[in-house]
Amino acid sequence: MAVQFEVAFSRTVIGAGVIAGGPYFCAQGSVYAATTTCTCTNEFFSCRVRPGGTRVADLISLTDWFATSQSIDPTSALASHRVWMLSGTLDSVVPQAVMNDLLTYYRHYIDANRITYKRNLVAEHAMPTDSYGNSCATLGSPYINNCNDDAAGELLNWIYGPLAPRNNGTLTGRFIAFDQSEFIALPTWHGMADTGYLYVPASCESGGCRLHVAFHGCQQNQDSIGTLFIRHAGYNAWADTNRMLILYPQTVATFANPNSCWDWWAYDDTRYAQKNGRQMAAVKRMVDRLAGSTIALICRRGRCT
């Protein structure tokens, strides 16, 4: 979803941090491709992941076609982005061959000196931290692993840096729970939860801060693991000392999406990878609401905490 949002709204964002993700439009609307070519998650068919298996040339052609039709921003805007990528050597869900294809995809639009790709961390499929979670080689909930590696800090420093050191003590800010139905009608019908979260450092209460959107992975939404991803993925401590808001939009399980993933294969919407895709447009509305606004504007219907 991070890649998808970045490419579609390339004139709005300045880069992306991608942990275990594939190229833009990898699934091409097919759950079979999503679970056998872009990931190894199909219970009934064998994994088909292999070098070049996502057919990057086709994905580039489709990206260019979407841009020409103005359903995504011009691809020329990607040239100024800064991208940080991580693929664990033990990742059995999104093997490194998929992320190698993502690198090939990015290199078509972005110079090599604006991309960093970390692929030597001995880690399973998870969000790596240096202080919280399962052992680094573990595959399982909450998919946050203590790998003695601060992935959130590394990606934030690459995209926005150099940053001030993170706050290693008690956080100064607060978490706001907000009503996502303001940004998408009937959210649970479309794979999004009723409630999303925003971390607001004390220094950002009056506005004027940068915004980072942190998309959780499958089975990392609130219904699956509570607020563990929101509180322990590693972003908030860096946000605290660098005047940065962290937006945590939330998904929910549906019949077609039992693992609460973001829509990157059309389980809800055939336009899922374009600017007018339901989930994509909803998150963009959240971003637009926060841009240049005071924090109180997103706090509605008694949902602030």
PDB file of C-alpha atoms in Angstrom:
ATOM      1  CA  MET A   1       0.000   0.000   0.000  1.00  0.00           C
ATOM      2  CA  ALA A   2       2.908   2.365   0.672  1.00  0.00           C
ATOM      3  CA  VAL A   3       4.214   1.877  -2.878  1.00  0.00           C
ATOM      4  CA  GLN A   4       0.712   2.163  -4.290  1.00  0.00           C
ATOM      5  CA  PHE A   5      -0.038   5.410  -2.460  1.00  0.00           C
ATOM      6  CA  GLU A   6       3.366   6.872  -3.321  1.00  0.00           C
ATOM      7  CA  VAL A   7       3.065   6.204  -7.057  1.00  0.00           C
ATOM      8  CA  ALA A   8      -0.552   7.313  -7.367  1.00  0.00           C
ATOM      9  CA  PHE A   9      -0.025  10.530  -5.367  1.00  0.00           C
ATOM     10  CA  SER A  10       3.580  11.211  -6.356  1.00  0.00           C
ATOM     11  CA  ARG A  11       3.032  14.972  -6.435  1.00  0.00           C
ATOM     12  CA  THR A  12       1.833  14.935  -2.812  1.00  0.00           C
ATOM     13  CA  VAL A  13       4.384  12.672  -1.103  1.00  0.00           C
ATOM     14  CA  ILE A  14       8.187  12.936  -1.184  1.00  0.00           C
ATOM     15  CA  GLY A  15       9.140   9.271  -0.874  1.00  0.00           C
ATOM     16  CA  ALA A  16       8.413   5.957   0.778  1.00  0.00           C
ATOM     17  CA  GLY A  17       9.784   3.427   3.212  1.00  0.00           C
ATOM     18  CA  VAL A  18       8.963  -0.061   1.981  1.00  0.00           C
ATOM     19  CA  ILE A  19       9.335  -3.145   4.162  1.00  0.00           C
ATOM     20  CA  ALA A  20       8.492  -6.411   2.374  1.00  0.00           C
ATOM     21  CA  GLY A  21       6.488  -4.971  -0.525  1.00  0.00           C
ATOM     22  CA  GLY A  22       6.218  -5.549  -4.238  1.00  0.00           C
ATOM     23  CA  PRO A  23       6.115  -3.289  -7.308  1.00  0.00           C
ATOM     24  CA  TYR A  24       3.189  -1.005  -8.040  1.00  0.00           C
ATOM     25  CA  PHE A  25       0.130  -2.884  -9.408  1.00  0.00           C
ATOM     26  CA  CYS A  26       1.935  -6.201  -8.904  1.00  0.00           C
ATOM     27  CA  ALA A  27      -1.287  -8.201  -8.524  1.00  0.00           C
ATOM     28  CA  GLN A  28      -3.021  -6.536 -11.498  1.00  0.00           C
ATOM     29  CA  GLY A  29      -6.366  -7.136  -9.826  1.00  0.00           C
ATOM     30  CA  SER A  30      -5.848 -10.884  -9.346  1.00  0.00           C
ATOM     31  CA  VAL A  31      -5.913 -12.547  -5.933  1.00  0.00           C
ATOM     32  CA  TYR A  32      -4.126 -15.517  -7.513  1.00  0.00           C
ATOM     33  CA  ALA A  33      -1.237 -13.299  -8.633  1.00  0.00           C
ATOM     34  CA  ALA A  34      -1.268 -11.493  -5.296  1.00  0.00           C
ATOM     35  CA  THR A  35      -0.839 -14.738  -3.362  1.00  0.00           C
ATOM     36  CA  THR A  36       1.475 -16.691  -5.675  1.00  0.00           C
ATOM     37  CA  THR A  37       3.545 -14.155  -7.650  1.00  0.00           C
ATOM     38  CA  CYS A  38       3.700 -11.089  -5.401  1.00  0.00           C
ATOM     39  CA  THR A  39       3.698 -13.064  -2.138  1.00  0.00           C
ATOM     40  CA  CYS A  40       3.772 -16.692  -1.027  1.00  0.00           C
ATOM     41  CA  THR A  41       0.462 -16.818   0.841  1.00  0.00           C
ATOM     42  CA  ASN A  42      -1.820 -19.112  -1.180  1.00  0.00           C
ATOM     43  CA  GLU A  43      -2.943 -22.156   0.789  1.00  0.00           C
ATOM     44  CA  PHE A  44      -3.955 -24.135  -2.310  1.00  0.00           C
ATOM     45  CA  PHE A  45      -1.424 -23.248  -5.008  1.00  0.00           C
ATOM     46  CA  SER A  46       2.365 -23.368  -4.872  1.00  0.00           C
ATOM     47  CA  CYS A  47       4.399 -20.180  -4.691  1.00  0.00           C
ATOM     48  CA  ARG A  48       5.482 -18.891  -8.114  1.00  0.00           C
ATOM     49  CA  VAL A  49       7.848 -16.172  -6.898  1.00  0.00           C
ATOM     50  CA  ARG A  50      11.012 -16.045  -8.985  1.00  0.00           C
ATOM     51  CA  PRO A  51      13.436 -13.367 -10.223  1.00  0.00           C
ATOM     52  CA  GLY A  52      11.569 -11.149 -12.665  1.00  0.00           C
ATOM     53  CA  GLY A  53       8.335 -12.991 -11.947  1.00  0.00           C
ATOM     54  CA  THR A  54       6.269  -9.854 -11.406  1.00  0.00           C
ATOM     55  CA  ARG A  55       6.953  -8.806 -15.026  1.00  0.00           C
ATOM     56  CA  VAL A  56       8.236  -5.348 -14.201  1.00  0.00           C
ATOM     57  CA  ALA A  57       8.187  -4.155 -17.825  1.00  0.00           C
ATOM     58  CA  ASP A  58       4.437  -4.766 -17.942  1.00  0.00           C
ATOM     59  CA  LEU A  59       3.929  -2.961 -14.629  1.00  0.00           C
ATOM     60  CA  ILE A  60       5.875   0.042 -15.912  1.00  0.00           C
ATOM     61  CA  SER A  61       3.729   0.126 -19.058  1.00  0.00           C
ATOM     62  CA  LEU A  62       0.563   0.010 -16.952  1.00  0.00           C
ATOM     63  CA  THR A  63       1.881   2.730 -14.654  1.00  0.00           C
ATOM     64  CA  ASP A  64       2.605   4.959 -17.639  1.00  0.00           C
ATOM     65  CA  TRP A  65      -0.846   4.266 -19.053  1.00  0.00           C
ATOM     66  CA  PHE A  66      -2.522   5.208 -15.748  1.00  0.00           C
ATOM     67  CA  ALA A  67      -0.461   8.412 -15.674  1.00  0.00           C
ATOM     68  CA  THR A  68      -1.403   9.272 -19.266  1.00  0.00           C
ATOM     69  CA  SER A  69      -5.071   8.764 -18.394  1.00  0.00           C
ATOM     70  CA  GLN A  70      -4.534  10.980 -15.324  1.00  0.00           C
ATOM     71  CA  SER A  71      -5.827   8.339 -12.937  1.00  0.00           C
ATOM     72  CA  ILE A  72      -2.493   8.678 -11.099  1.00  0.00           C
ATOM     73  CA  ASP A  73      -0.078  11.612 -10.893  1.00  0.00           C
ATOM     74  CA  PRO A  74       2.567  12.088 -13.626  1.00  0.00           C
ATOM     75  CA  THR A  75       5.429   9.615 -13.231  1.00  0.00           C
ATOM     76  CA  SER A  76       7.888  12.477 -13.660  1.00  0.00           C
ATOM     77  CA  ALA A  77       7.097  13.501 -10.082  1.00  0.00           C
ATOM     78  CA  LEU A  78       8.720  10.288  -8.819  1.00  0.00           C
ATOM     79  CA  ALA A  79      12.177  11.507  -9.835  1.00  0.00           C
ATOM     80  CA  SER A  80      12.510  13.698  -6.743  1.00  0.00           C
ATOM     81  CA  HIS A  81      11.446  10.977  -4.288  1.00  0.00           C
ATOM     82  CA  ARG A  82      13.675   9.275  -1.752  1.00  0.00           C
ATOM     83  CA  VAL A  83      12.953   5.562  -1.223  1.00  0.00           C
ATOM     84  CA  TRP A  84      14.123   3.238   1.539  1.00  0.00           C
ATOM     85  CA  MET A  85      13.608  -0.518   1.096  1.00  0.00           C
ATOM     86  CA  LEU A  86      14.143  -3.494   3.393  1.00  0.00           C
ATOM     87  CA  SER A  87      13.869  -7.207   2.652  1.00  0.00           C
ATOM     88  CA  GLY A  88      14.767  -9.744   5.332  1.00  0.00           C
ATOM     89  CA  THR A  89      16.889 -12.673   4.158  1.00  0.00           C
ATOM     90  CA  LEU A  90      14.461 -15.077   5.901  1.00  0.00           C
ATOM     91  CA  ASP A  91      11.257 -13.503   4.583  1.00  0.00           C
ATOM     92  CA  SER A  92       9.023 -16.393   3.552  1.00  0.00           C
ATOM     93  CA  VAL A  93       5.967 -14.258   2.791  1.00  0.00           C
ATOM     94  CA  VAL A  94       7.486 -11.654   0.440  1.00  0.00           C
ATOM     95  CA  PRO A  95      10.764 -13.255  -0.687  1.00  0.00           C
ATOM     96  CA  GLN A  96      13.619 -11.028  -1.788  1.00  0.00           C
ATOM     97  CA  ALA A  97      12.985 -11.772  -5.471  1.00  0.00           C
ATOM     98  CA  VAL A  98       9.804  -9.681  -5.208  1.00  0.00           C
ATOM     99  CA  MET A  99      11.617  -6.734  -3.652  1.00  0.00           C
ATOM    100  CA  ASN A 100      14.407  -7.044  -6.201  1.00  0.00           C
ATOM    101  CA  ASP A 101      11.712  -6.516  -8.810  1.00  0.00           C
ATOM    102  CA  LEU A 102      10.536  -3.477  -6.870  1.00  0.00           C
ATOM    103  CA  LEU A 103      14.054  -2.066  -7.094  1.00  0.00           C
ATOM    104  CA  THR A 104      14.019  -2.597 -10.861  1.00  0.00           C
ATOM    105  CA  TYR A 105      10.655  -0.836 -11.024  1.00  0.00           C
ATOM    106  CA  TYR A 106      11.838   2.142  -8.979  1.00  0.00           C
ATOM    107  CA  ARG A 107      15.073   2.463 -10.960  1.00  0.00           C
ATOM    108  CA  HIS A 108      13.014   3.138 -14.089  1.00  0.00           C
ATOM    109  CA  TYR A 109      11.763   6.369 -12.507  1.00  0.00           C
ATOM    110  CA  ILE A 110      14.247   7.301  -9.760  1.00  0.00           C
ATOM    111  CA  ASP A 111      18.048   7.668  -9.790  1.00  0.00           C
ATOM    112  CA  ALA A 112      19.993   5.079  -7.847  1.00  0.00           C
ATOM    113  CA  ASN A 113      21.437   7.643  -5.428  1.00  0.00           C
ATOM    114  CA  ARG A 114      17.918   8.379  -4.147  1.00  0.00           C
ATOM    115  CA  ILE A 115      17.189   4.728  -3.307  1.00  0.00           C
ATOM    116  CA  THR A 116      18.646   2.616  -0.518  1.00  0.00           C
ATOM    117  CA  TYR A 117      17.959  -1.118  -0.337  1.00  0.00           C
ATOM    118  CA  LYS A 118      18.790  -3.083   2.785  1.00  0.00           C
ATOM    119  CA  ARG A 119      18.740  -6.824   2.095  1.00  0.00           C
ATOM    120  CA  ASN A 120      21.236  -8.341   4.528  1.00  0.00           C
ATOM    121  CA  LEU A 121      19.152  -8.338   7.718  1.00  0.00           C
ATOM    122  CA  VAL A 122      18.536 -11.903   8.890  1.00  0.00           C
ATOM    123  CA  ALA A 123      14.837 -11.360   9.501  1.00  0.00           C
ATOM    124  CA  GLU A 124      11.496 -12.987   8.779  1.00  0.00           C
ATOM    125  CA  HIS A 125       8.418 -11.157   7.509  1.00  0.00           C
ATOM    126  CA  ALA A 126       7.902  -8.448  10.125  1.00  0.00           C
ATOM    127  CA  MET A 127       8.499  -4.837  11.112  1.00  0.00           C
ATOM    128  CA  PRO A 128      12.054  -4.826  12.517  1.00  0.00           C
ATOM    129  CA  THR A 129      12.746  -2.819  15.678  1.00  0.00           C
ATOM    130  CA  ASP A 130      15.652  -2.556  18.084  1.00  0.00           C
ATOM    131  CA  SER A 131      13.631  -2.896  21.277  1.00  0.00           C
ATOM    132  CA  TYR A 132      10.291  -4.684  20.866  1.00  0.00           C
ATOM    133  CA  GLY A 133       8.722  -7.821  19.487  1.00  0.00           C
ATOM    134  CA  ASN A 134       9.409 -11.455  18.674  1.00  0.00           C
ATOM    135  CA  SER A 135      12.836 -12.806  17.861  1.00  0.00           C
ATOM    136  CA  CYS A 136      14.051 -11.671  14.467  1.00  0.00           C
ATOM    137  CA  ALA A 137      13.605 -15.084  12.820  1.00  0.00           C
ATOM    138  CA  THR A 138      10.012 -15.498  14.027  1.00  0.00           C
ATOM    139  CA  LEU A 139       7.035 -15.492  11.672  1.00  0.00           C
ATOM    140  CA  GLY A 140       3.907 -14.651  13.623  1.00  0.00           C
ATOM    141  CA  SER A 141       1.714 -12.064  15.299  1.00  0.00           C
ATOM    142  CA  PRO A 142       2.127  -9.157  15.863  1.00  0.00           C
ATOM    143  CA  TYR A 143       4.640  -9.268  12.972  1.00  0.00           C
ATOM    144  CA  ILE A 144       6.918  -6.884  14.875  1.00  0.00           C
ATOM    145  CA  ASN A 145      10.354  -8.394  15.536  1.00  0.00           C
ATOM    146  CA  ASN A 146      13.199  -7.281  17.769  1.00  0.00           C
ATOM    147  CA  CYS A 147      16.089  -7.477  15.316  1.00  0.00           C
ATOM    148  CA  ASN A 148      18.350  -4.925  17.024  1.00  0.00           C
ATOM    149  CA  ASP A 149      17.539  -2.814  13.985  1.00  0.00           C
ATOM    150  CA  ASP A 150      15.531   0.413  14.000  1.00  0.00           C
ATOM    151  CA  ALA A 151      13.814   0.205  10.612  1.00  0.00           C
ATOM    152  CA  ALA A 152      11.444   3.102  11.330  1.00  0.00           C
ATOM    153  CA  GLY A 153      14.347   5.366  12.262  1.00  0.00           C
ATOM    154  CA  GLU A 154      16.385   4.371   9.241  1.00  0.00           C
ATOM    155  CA  LEU A 155      13.604   4.986   6.768  1.00  0.00           C
ATOM    156  CA  LEU A 156      12.567   8.288   8.339  1.00  0.00           C
ATOM    157  CA  ASN A 157      16.166   9.525   8.306  1.00  0.00           C
ATOM    158  CA  TRP A 158      16.549   8.524   4.667  1.00  0.00           C
ATOM    159  CA  ILE A 159      13.325  10.184   3.519  1.00  0.00           C
ATOM    160  CA  TYR A 160      13.395  13.337   5.678  1.00  0.00           C
ATOM    161  CA  GLY A 161      16.828  13.411   7.313  1.00  0.00           C
ATOM    162  CA  PRO A 162      19.134  14.033   8.807  1.00  0.00           C
ATOM    163  CA  LEU A 163      16.892  14.016  11.863  1.00  0.00           C
ATOM    164  CA  ALA A 164      17.462  14.882  15.511  1.00  0.00           C
ATOM    165  CA  PRO A 165      17.982  11.825  17.781  1.00  0.00           C
ATOM    166  CA  ARG A 166      14.781  10.074  18.785  1.00  0.00           C
ATOM    167  CA  ASN A 167      13.159  10.429  22.196  1.00  0.00           C
ATOM    168  CA  ASN A 168      14.230   7.355  24.158  1.00  0.00           C
ATOM    169  CA  GLY A 169      12.189   8.359  27.190  1.00  0.00           C
ATOM    170  CA  THR A 170       8.497   8.941  27.778  1.00  0.00           C
ATOM    171  CA  LEU A 171       6.698  10.288  24.735  1.00  0.00           C
ATOM    172  CA  THR A 172       5.594  13.920  24.976  1.00  0.00           C
ATOM    173  CA  GLY A 173       2.636  13.655  22.637  1.00  0.00           C
ATOM    174  CA  ARG A 174      -0.788  12.067  22.526  1.00  0.00           C
ATOM    175  CA  PHE A 175      -2.678   9.582  20.394  1.00  0.00           C
ATOM    176  CA  ILE A 176      -5.876  10.733  18.758  1.00  0.00           C
ATOM    177  CA  ALA A 177      -8.507   8.189  17.739  1.00  0.00           C
ATOM    178  CA  PHE A 178     -10.609   9.607  14.916  1.00  0.00           C
ATOM    179  CA  ASP A 179     -13.669   8.577  12.933  1.00  0.00           C
ATOM    180  CA  GLN A 180     -12.626   7.218   9.521  1.00  0.00           C
ATOM    181  CA  SER A 181     -16.210   7.391   8.249  1.00  0.00           C
ATOM    182  CA  GLU A 182     -15.613  11.095   7.677  1.00  0.00           C
ATOM    183  CA  PHE A 183     -13.187  10.083   4.921  1.00  0.00           C
ATOM    184  CA  ILE A 184     -14.964   7.053   3.450  1.00  0.00           C
ATOM    185  CA  ALA A 185     -18.666   6.250   3.691  1.00  0.00           C
ATOM    186  CA  LEU A 186     -19.457   2.946   5.414  1.00  0.00           C
ATOM    187  CA  PRO A 187     -15.771   2.142   6.009  1.00  0.00           C
ATOM    188  CA  THR A 188     -16.251  -1.450   7.188  1.00  0.00           C
ATOM    189  CA  TRP A 189     -18.013  -2.264   3.923  1.00  0.00           C
ATOM    190  CA  HIS A 190     -14.792  -1.351   2.134  1.00  0.00           C
ATOM    191  CA  GLY A 191     -12.134  -2.933   4.331  1.00  0.00           C
ATOM    192  CA  MET A 192     -11.452   0.094   6.536  1.00  0.00           C
ATOM    193  CA  ALA A 193     -12.093   0.315  10.255  1.00  0.00           C
ATOM    194  CA  ASP A 194     -14.400   2.835  11.904  1.00  0.00           C
ATOM    195  CA  THR A 195     -11.448   4.300  13.814  1.00  0.00           C
ATOM    196  CA  GLY A 196      -7.986   5.459  12.751  1.00  0.00           C
ATOM    197  CA  TYR A 197      -5.155   6.929  14.851  1.00  0.00           C
ATOM    198  CA  LEU A 198      -2.838   9.907  14.790  1.00  0.00           C
ATOM    199  CA  TYR A 199       0.231  10.493  16.938  1.00  0.00           C
ATOM    200  CA  VAL A 200       0.699  14.171  17.761  1.00  0.00           C
ATOM    201  CA  PRO A 201       3.925  15.321  19.468  1.00  0.00           C
ATOM    202  CA  ALA A 202       3.475  18.164  21.947  1.00  0.00           C
ATOM    203  CA  SER A 203       5.372  20.467  19.594  1.00  0.00           C
ATOM    204  CA  CYS A 204       2.806  19.828  16.837  1.00  0.00           C
ATOM    205  CA  GLU A 205      -0.358  20.781  18.714  1.00  0.00           C
ATOM    206  CA  SER A 206      -0.483  24.145  16.942  1.00  0.00           C
ATOM    207  CA  GLY A 207       0.252  22.662  13.502  1.00  0.00           C
ATOM    208  CA  GLY A 208       3.122  23.289  11.127  1.00  0.00           C
ATOM    209  CA  CYS A 209       4.591  19.777  11.297  1.00  0.00           C
ATOM    210  CA  ARG A 210       5.508  17.240   8.645  1.00  0.00           C
ATOM    211  CA  LEU A 211       3.241  14.249   8.161  1.00  0.00           C
ATOM    212  CA  HIS A 212       4.245  10.607   7.741  1.00  0.00           C
ATOM    213  CA  VAL A 213       1.643   7.958   6.891  1.00  0.00           C
ATOM    214  CA  ALA A 214       2.410   4.566   8.449  1.00  0.00           C
ATOM    215  CA  PHE A 215       0.492   1.785   6.690  1.00  0.00           C
ATOM    216  CA  HIS A 216       0.333  -1.323   8.855  1.00  0.00           C
ATOM    217  CA  GLY A 217       0.732  -4.760   7.313  1.00  0.00           C
ATOM    218  CA  CYS A 218      -1.778  -7.587   7.054  1.00  0.00           C
ATOM    219  CA  GLN A 219      -2.967  -8.769  10.480  1.00  0.00           C
ATOM    220  CA  GLN A 220      -1.474  -5.658  12.115  1.00  0.00           C
ATOM    221  CA  ASN A 221      -4.681  -3.643  12.389  1.00  0.00           C
ATOM    222  CA  GLN A 222      -6.312  -2.791  15.704  1.00  0.00           C
ATOM    223  CA  ASP A 223      -8.773  -5.694  15.613  1.00  0.00           C
ATOM    224  CA  SER A 224      -5.885  -8.139  15.186  1.00  0.00           C
ATOM    225  CA  ILE A 225      -3.239  -6.781  17.578  1.00  0.00           C
ATOM    226  CA  GLY A 226      -4.778  -3.801  19.346  1.00  0.00           C
ATOM    227  CA  THR A 227      -2.483  -0.776  19.312  1.00  0.00           C
ATOM    228  CA  LEU A 228       0.797  -2.718  19.234  1.00  0.00           C
ATOM    229  CA  PHE A 229       1.762  -1.502  15.769  1.00  0.00           C
ATOM    230  CA  ILE A 230       0.695   2.054  16.555  1.00  0.00           C
ATOM    231  CA  ARG A 231       2.746   2.135  19.771  1.00  0.00           C
ATOM    232  CA  HIS A 232       5.701  -0.136  19.020  1.00  0.00           C
ATOM    233  CA  ALA A 233       6.581   0.054  15.304  1.00  0.00           C
ATOM    234  CA  GLY A 234       9.140   2.728  16.173  1.00  0.00           C
ATOM    235  CA  TYR A 235       7.844   5.873  14.478  1.00  0.00           C
ATOM    236  CA  ASN A 236       6.576   7.880  17.450  1.00  0.00           C
ATOM    237  CA  ALA A 237       9.910   8.348  19.235  1.00  0.00           C
ATOM    238  CA  TRP A 238      11.381   9.932  16.099  1.00  0.00           C
ATOM    239  CA  ALA A 239       8.287  12.020  15.501  1.00  0.00           C
ATOM    240  CA  ASP A 240       8.537  13.389  19.036  1.00  0.00           C
ATOM    241  CA  THR A 241      11.853  15.143  18.448  1.00  0.00           C
ATOM    242  CA  ASN A 242      11.416  16.070  14.791  1.00  0.00           C
ATOM    243  CA  ARG A 243       8.044  17.822  14.609  1.00  0.00           C
ATOM    244  CA  MET A 244       6.356  15.051  12.695  1.00  0.00           C
ATOM    245  CA  LEU A 245       2.794  13.732  12.817  1.00  0.00           C
ATOM    246  CA  ILE A 246       2.329   9.980  12.311  1.00  0.00           C
ATOM    247  CA  LEU A 247      -0.958   8.955  10.713  1.00  0.00           C
ATOM    248  CA  TYR A 248      -2.035   5.350  11.289  1.00  0.00           C
ATOM    249  CA  PRO A 249      -5.060   4.607   9.070  1.00  0.00           C
ATOM    250  CA  GLN A 250      -6.693   1.294   9.898  1.00  0.00           C
ATOM    251  CA  THR A 251      -8.188  -1.628   7.981  1.00  0.00           C
ATOM    252  CA  VAL A 252     -10.722  -4.244   9.054  1.00  0.00           C
ATOM    253  CA  ALA A 253     -11.303  -7.831   7.965  1.00  0.00           C
ATOM    254  CA  THR A 254     -13.936  -8.609   5.332  1.00  0.00           C
ATOM    255  CA  PHE A 255     -15.120 -11.843   3.749  1.00  0.00           C
ATOM    256  CA  ALA A 256     -12.829 -11.273   0.759  1.00  0.00           C
ATOM    257  CA  ASN A 257     -10.000 -10.012   2.959  1.00  0.00           C
ATOM    258  CA  PRO A 258      -9.910 -12.055   6.182  1.00  0.00           C
ATOM    259  CA  ASN A 259      -6.373 -10.918   7.097  1.00  0.00           C
ATOM    260  CA  SER A 260      -7.221  -7.209   7.152  1.00  0.00           C
ATOM    261  CA  CYS A 261      -4.761  -6.276   4.405  1.00  0.00           C
ATOM    262  CA  TRP A 262      -4.932  -3.034   2.483  1.00  0.00           C
ATOM    263  CA  ASP A 263      -6.567  -3.351  -0.913  1.00  0.00           C
ATOM    264  CA  TRP A 264      -3.724  -4.035  -3.337  1.00  0.00           C
ATOM    265  CA  TRP A 265      -5.452  -6.712  -5.448  1.00  0.00           C
ATOM    266  CA  ALA A 266      -9.048  -5.395  -5.908  1.00  0.00           C
ATOM    267  CA  TYR A 267     -10.814  -7.218  -3.097  1.00  0.00           C
ATOM    268  CA  ASP A 268     -13.045  -4.138  -2.744  1.00  0.00           C
ATOM    269  CA  ASP A 269     -12.477  -1.893  -5.726  1.00  0.00           C
ATOM    270  CA  THR A 270     -11.222  -2.401  -9.291  1.00  0.00           C
ATOM    271  CA  ARG A 271      -9.711   1.113  -9.137  1.00  0.00           C
ATOM    272  CA  TYR A 272      -7.781   0.154  -6.011  1.00  0.00           C
ATOM    273  CA  ALA A 273      -4.357   1.353  -7.269  1.00  0.00           C
ATOM    274  CA  GLN A 274      -5.556   4.662  -8.679  1.00  0.00           C
ATOM    275  CA  LYS A 275      -6.257   8.005  -7.064  1.00  0.00           C
ATOM    276  CA  ASN A 276     -10.001   7.441  -7.038  1.00  0.00           C
ATOM    277  CA  GLY A 277      -9.773   3.990  -5.449  1.00  0.00           C
ATOM    278  CA  ARG A 278     -11.907   4.017  -2.310  1.00  0.00           C
ATOM    279  CA  GLN A 279      -9.159   3.329   0.228  1.00  0.00           C
ATOM    280  CA  MET A 280      -6.625   5.440  -1.636  1.00  0.00           C
ATOM    281  CA  ALA A 281      -8.957   8.435  -1.789  1.00  0.00           C
ATOM    282  CA  ALA A 282      -9.886   8.014   1.876  1.00  0.00           C
ATOM    283  CA  VAL A 283      -6.277   8.208   3.068  1.00  0.00           C
ATOM    284  CA  LYS A 284      -5.619  11.134   0.720  1.00  0.00           C
ATOM    285  CA  ARG A 285      -8.552  12.977   2.327  1.00  0.00           C
ATOM    286  CA  MET A 286      -6.963  12.372   5.736  1.00  0.00           C
ATOM    287  CA  VAL A 287      -3.669  13.778   4.455  1.00  0.00           C
ATOM    288  CA  ASP A 288      -5.419  16.793   2.954  1.00  0.00           C
ATOM    289  CA  ARG A 289      -7.304  17.432   6.186  1.00  0.00           C
ATOM    290  CA  LEU A 290      -4.063  17.510   8.158  1.00  0.00           C
ATOM    291  CA  ALA A 291      -2.147  19.654   5.674  1.00  0.00           C
ATOM    292  CA  GLY A 292      -1.943  23.147   7.106  1.00  0.00           C
ATOM    293  CA  SER A 293      -4.650  22.462   9.689  1.00  0.00           C
ATOM    294  CA  THR A 294      -4.736  22.510  13.448  1.00  0.00           C
ATOM    295  CA  ILE A 295      -4.972  19.072  15.004  1.00  0.00           C
ATOM    296  CA  ALA A 296      -8.414  19.708  16.450  1.00  0.00           C
ATOM    297  CA  LEU A 297      -9.951  19.577  12.983  1.00  0.00           C
ATOM    298  CA  ILE A 298      -9.467  15.819  12.697  1.00  0.00           C
ATOM    299  CA  CYS A 299     -10.818  15.164  16.185  1.00  0.00           C
ATOM    300  CA  ARG A 300     -14.535  14.598  15.747  1.00  0.00           C
ATOM    301  CA  ARG A 301     -17.539  12.872  17.320  1.00  0.00           C
ATOM    302  CA  GLY A 302     -15.933  12.426  20.713  1.00  0.00           C
ATOM    303  CA  ARG A 303     -13.309  10.051  19.307  1.00  0.00           C
ATOM    304  CA  CYS A 304     -10.251  11.883  20.664  1.00  0.00           C
ATOM    305  CA  THR A 305      -8.243  10.057  23.309  1.00  0.00           C
TER     306      THR A 305
END
